[in-house]
Amino acid sequence: MNFTILTLFPEMFSALLVGGIVKRAVERQYISIEPINIRSFAKDRHRTVDDRPYGGGCGMVMKPEPLAEAIRHAREKHPEAYTLVLTPQGRLFNQQVAQELAGCAGLILVCGRYEGIDERVREDLVDDELSVGDYVLTGGELAAMVVIDAVSRLIPGTLGSERSAQEDSFSTGLLEYPQYTRPKSFEGSNVPEVLLSGDHNAIRRWRRQTSLVRTVLKRPDLLMDQPLTRDDIEFMKKLQQDINTIIGKQSIAS
Ligand code: ADE
């Protein structure tokens, strides 16, 4: 998968190559990351990339000509790629969108700065708009890096073990179960016995059930349209009964 990034700050993307899975994926050629400076498509002596907004108002807008040229250049080089603008007005990026994008032949990520890009470029040369959350960043670069990071780890081969991408939070629709490593006892707190038992069925059940409890407590919204198994429902009913019994005993006592 090729990620072409159109930006005024191409140096920022070297942060992805400092270490970790994305760096390794680039080295092993599962992905390539190609930042292109939009300024290099500006034609005037000062290499101007922004201008005042028509109609007045504060801030500057990214001029259409250099940006349009930069997008056309990237599209010619990668005709199969999907072109996205990073903007707080976009579709909210989540694990499902990451999965969708991981299936694309390539991505062209357009990073806005200032008050945004000229509307005509957005209308004519962009396939989709993405936001990484309901807050305003100073530009699309950090958002593009979030997208590159989350999509890269879904490209087959980038993670050491393919299973870890399938099992992590959100891919199963649930939050991930608690993880432990050595030592067995740390500052008076012990690893749950079941994980030391060697009973793989019991471990699988414990992991599923702790995932369910965590999700109910931290992100119940994720469970609202999540298909649950018969075992999941049995487990949750039992939990509900236990909670009701505990509450019942409290009201008798008080
Ligand atoms: N640019 C500025 N804020 C952004 C956000 N929240 N998501 C994507 N791009 C942005």
XYZ file of C-alpha atoms and ligand atoms in Angstrom:
264
model
C 0.000 0.000 0.000
C 1.332 3.443 -0.937
C 0.484 6.487 1.176
C 1.124 9.740 -0.697
C 0.776 12.766 1.550
C 0.260 16.267 0.197
C 1.409 18.687 2.871
C 3.209 21.947 3.580
C 5.261 20.133 6.239
C 6.672 16.929 4.693
C 9.352 16.681 7.413
C 6.676 15.906 10.007
C 6.190 12.457 8.471
C 9.716 11.357 9.338
C 8.248 10.820 12.833
C 6.612 7.653 11.458
C 10.026 6.247 10.604
C 11.631 6.682 14.006
C 10.637 3.213 15.181
C 7.920 0.646 15.652
C 5.647 -1.286 13.342
C 5.219 1.409 10.664
C 8.977 1.789 10.270
C 9.382 -1.982 9.974
C 6.520 -2.168 7.457
C 8.271 0.448 5.291
C 11.601 -1.379 5.547
C 9.931 -4.662 4.561
C 8.118 -2.894 1.723
C 4.592 -3.764 2.872
C 3.877 -0.025 2.704
C 5.528 3.096 1.290
C 5.151 6.623 2.664
C 5.715 9.474 0.231
C 5.232 13.034 1.520
C 5.066 15.702 -1.221
C 5.386 19.411 -0.530
C 2.403 21.312 -1.959
C 4.613 24.413 -2.032
C 6.733 22.867 -4.777
C 3.687 23.234 -7.108
C 3.376 27.007 -6.501
C 4.370 28.957 -9.591
C 5.190 32.448 -8.288
C 8.514 33.737 -7.004
C 7.406 33.543 -3.379
C 5.916 30.062 -3.769
C 2.598 31.278 -2.365
C 0.174 28.562 -1.224
C -2.470 30.627 0.612
C -4.600 33.705 0.070
C -7.265 35.801 1.803
C -10.827 34.448 1.797
C -13.332 35.995 -0.618
C -16.028 37.719 1.394
C -13.589 38.713 4.104
C -12.990 37.159 7.496
C -9.948 36.141 9.439
C -7.296 33.622 8.441
C -6.109 32.399 5.077
C -7.328 29.741 2.657
C -5.159 27.269 0.732
C -5.052 28.477 -2.887
C -6.598 26.108 -5.440
C -3.874 26.113 -8.126
C -0.860 24.563 -6.303
C -3.084 22.144 -4.400
C -4.940 21.017 -7.543
C -1.631 20.494 -9.341
C -0.259 18.520 -6.411
C -3.346 16.263 -6.325
C -3.248 15.710 -10.104
C 0.455 14.867 -9.889
C -0.202 12.299 -7.131
C -3.176 10.830 -9.022
C -1.177 10.443 -12.213
C 1.480 8.590 -10.270
C -1.073 6.474 -8.382
C -4.218 6.268 -10.579
C -5.830 3.566 -8.406
C -5.434 5.497 -5.152
C -8.312 6.947 -3.128
C -7.977 10.694 -2.386
C -8.874 11.898 1.108
C -8.776 15.306 2.758
C -8.170 15.446 6.501
C -10.581 17.960 8.009
C -12.664 18.259 11.177
C -15.719 18.334 8.850
C -15.033 14.810 7.573
C -16.516 11.396 8.299
C -15.343 10.241 11.717
C -12.374 7.876 11.433
C -12.752 4.606 13.363
C -11.622 0.974 13.139
C -14.282 0.167 10.537
C -13.107 3.027 8.306
C -9.506 1.877 8.849
C -10.519 -1.616 7.631
C -12.237 -0.094 4.613
C -9.174 1.995 3.726
C -6.828 -0.961 4.217
C -8.587 -2.517 1.210
C -7.700 0.415 -1.069
C -4.915 0.124 -3.635
C -3.353 3.318 -2.258
C -4.236 6.496 -0.383
C -3.555 10.136 -1.237
C -3.900 12.127 1.984
C -4.374 15.873 1.563
C -3.432 17.857 4.673
C -5.171 21.190 5.042
C -3.660 24.129 6.925
C -4.933 27.626 7.719
C -8.737 27.948 7.468
C -8.941 25.043 5.011
C -8.784 24.421 1.286
C -10.613 26.169 -1.555
C -14.056 24.545 -1.914
C -13.630 23.927 -5.657
C -10.670 21.608 -5.059
C -12.633 19.716 -2.427
C -15.585 19.301 -4.797
C -13.668 18.305 -7.916
C -10.548 16.433 -6.856
C -11.302 14.666 -3.598
C -13.079 11.320 -3.022
C -13.778 11.637 0.705
C -13.151 13.711 3.836
C -11.995 12.259 7.148
C -11.880 13.643 10.680
C -9.962 11.979 13.508
C -12.208 13.498 16.185
C -14.379 16.389 17.190
C -11.586 18.846 17.933
C -9.582 21.202 15.741
C -5.899 20.520 15.057
C -3.571 23.116 13.545
C -3.422 21.075 10.354
C -4.215 17.701 8.803
C -0.724 16.239 9.274
C -1.217 14.624 12.691
C -4.596 13.318 11.514
C -2.943 11.821 8.399
C -0.373 10.111 10.626
C -3.164 8.621 12.738
C -4.770 7.235 9.574
C -1.457 5.879 8.230
C -0.657 4.202 11.552
C -4.084 2.585 12.010
C -4.350 1.451 8.356
C -0.752 0.174 8.121
C -1.181 -2.331 10.938
C -4.115 -3.878 9.043
C -2.048 -4.583 5.925
C -1.264 -8.325 5.933
C 2.279 -8.989 7.091
C 2.872 -5.693 8.924
C 2.166 -7.161 12.356
C 4.328 -10.040 13.497
C 1.231 -12.110 14.230
C -1.863 -11.690 12.037
C -4.027 -12.707 14.983
C -3.233 -9.617 17.017
C -4.996 -7.302 14.539
C -8.072 -9.551 14.529
C -8.260 -9.743 18.319
C -7.537 -6.167 19.321
C -10.055 -3.688 20.671
C -12.779 -2.730 18.177
C -11.982 -5.479 15.630
C -13.980 -7.931 17.729
C -16.483 -5.189 18.485
C -15.450 -5.412 22.163
C -12.671 -3.850 24.203
C -9.662 -6.086 24.677
C -9.339 -8.356 27.725
C -6.703 -7.591 30.417
C -3.143 -8.665 29.632
C -0.492 -9.912 32.059
C 3.135 -10.958 31.774
C 5.769 -12.122 34.256
C 6.190 -11.939 37.238
C 3.240 -13.966 38.565
C 3.073 -11.658 41.555
C 3.736 -7.918 41.288
C 3.545 -5.623 44.321
C 1.120 -7.984 46.042
C -1.141 -8.413 43.022
C -1.369 -11.809 41.304
C -2.026 -12.901 37.745
C -5.500 -14.547 37.515
C -5.144 -18.302 38.150
C -6.979 -19.289 34.976
C -4.206 -17.786 32.826
C -1.687 -20.077 34.506
C -3.923 -23.165 34.213
C -3.000 -24.205 30.687
C -6.742 -24.830 30.059
C -7.184 -23.114 26.703
C -10.976 -23.304 26.710
C -11.164 -21.779 30.174
C -8.716 -19.057 29.116
C -10.768 -18.280 25.985
C -13.962 -18.032 28.045
C -12.308 -15.849 30.693
C -10.956 -13.509 28.009
C -14.333 -13.220 26.290
C -16.105 -12.573 29.575
C -13.621 -9.953 30.813
C -13.903 -8.275 27.393
C -17.678 -8.166 27.806
C -17.495 -6.733 31.337
C -14.937 -4.098 30.327
C -17.025 -3.068 27.348
C -20.203 -2.813 29.440
C -18.386 -0.647 31.996
C -16.268 1.550 29.717
C -18.016 1.664 26.329
C -21.567 0.258 26.537
C -22.351 2.054 23.256
C -20.169 -0.499 21.420
C -22.484 -3.337 22.495
C -25.731 -1.800 21.286
C -25.618 -3.321 17.812
C -23.037 -5.990 18.441
C -24.078 -9.606 17.703
C -23.531 -11.551 20.932
C -23.267 -15.325 21.249
C -25.637 -17.480 23.303
C -22.797 -17.926 25.863
C -22.296 -14.136 26.043
C -25.988 -13.604 26.783
C -26.030 -16.386 29.389
C -22.994 -14.826 31.067
C -24.555 -11.347 31.077
C -27.873 -12.664 32.449
C -26.011 -14.377 35.290
C -24.136 -11.146 35.979
C -27.399 -9.218 36.003
C -28.935 -11.737 38.430
C -25.912 -11.471 40.742
C -26.109 -7.668 40.684
C -29.850 -7.781 41.427
C -29.259 -10.185 44.336
C -26.559 -7.909 45.766
C -28.787 -4.838 45.439
C -31.722 -6.761 46.944
C -29.664 -7.706 49.984
C -28.565 -4.086 50.424
C -32.155 -2.775 50.474
C -33.167 -5.424 53.060
C -30.177 -4.448 55.237
C -30.845 -0.685 55.051
N -7.529 19.068 10.667
C -7.773 19.843 11.735
N -8.474 19.199 12.659
C -8.692 17.939 12.178
C -9.380 16.799 12.671
N -9.985 16.790 13.846
N -9.396 15.701 11.901
C -8.804 15.694 10.684
N -8.152 16.754 10.176
C -8.092 17.867 10.914
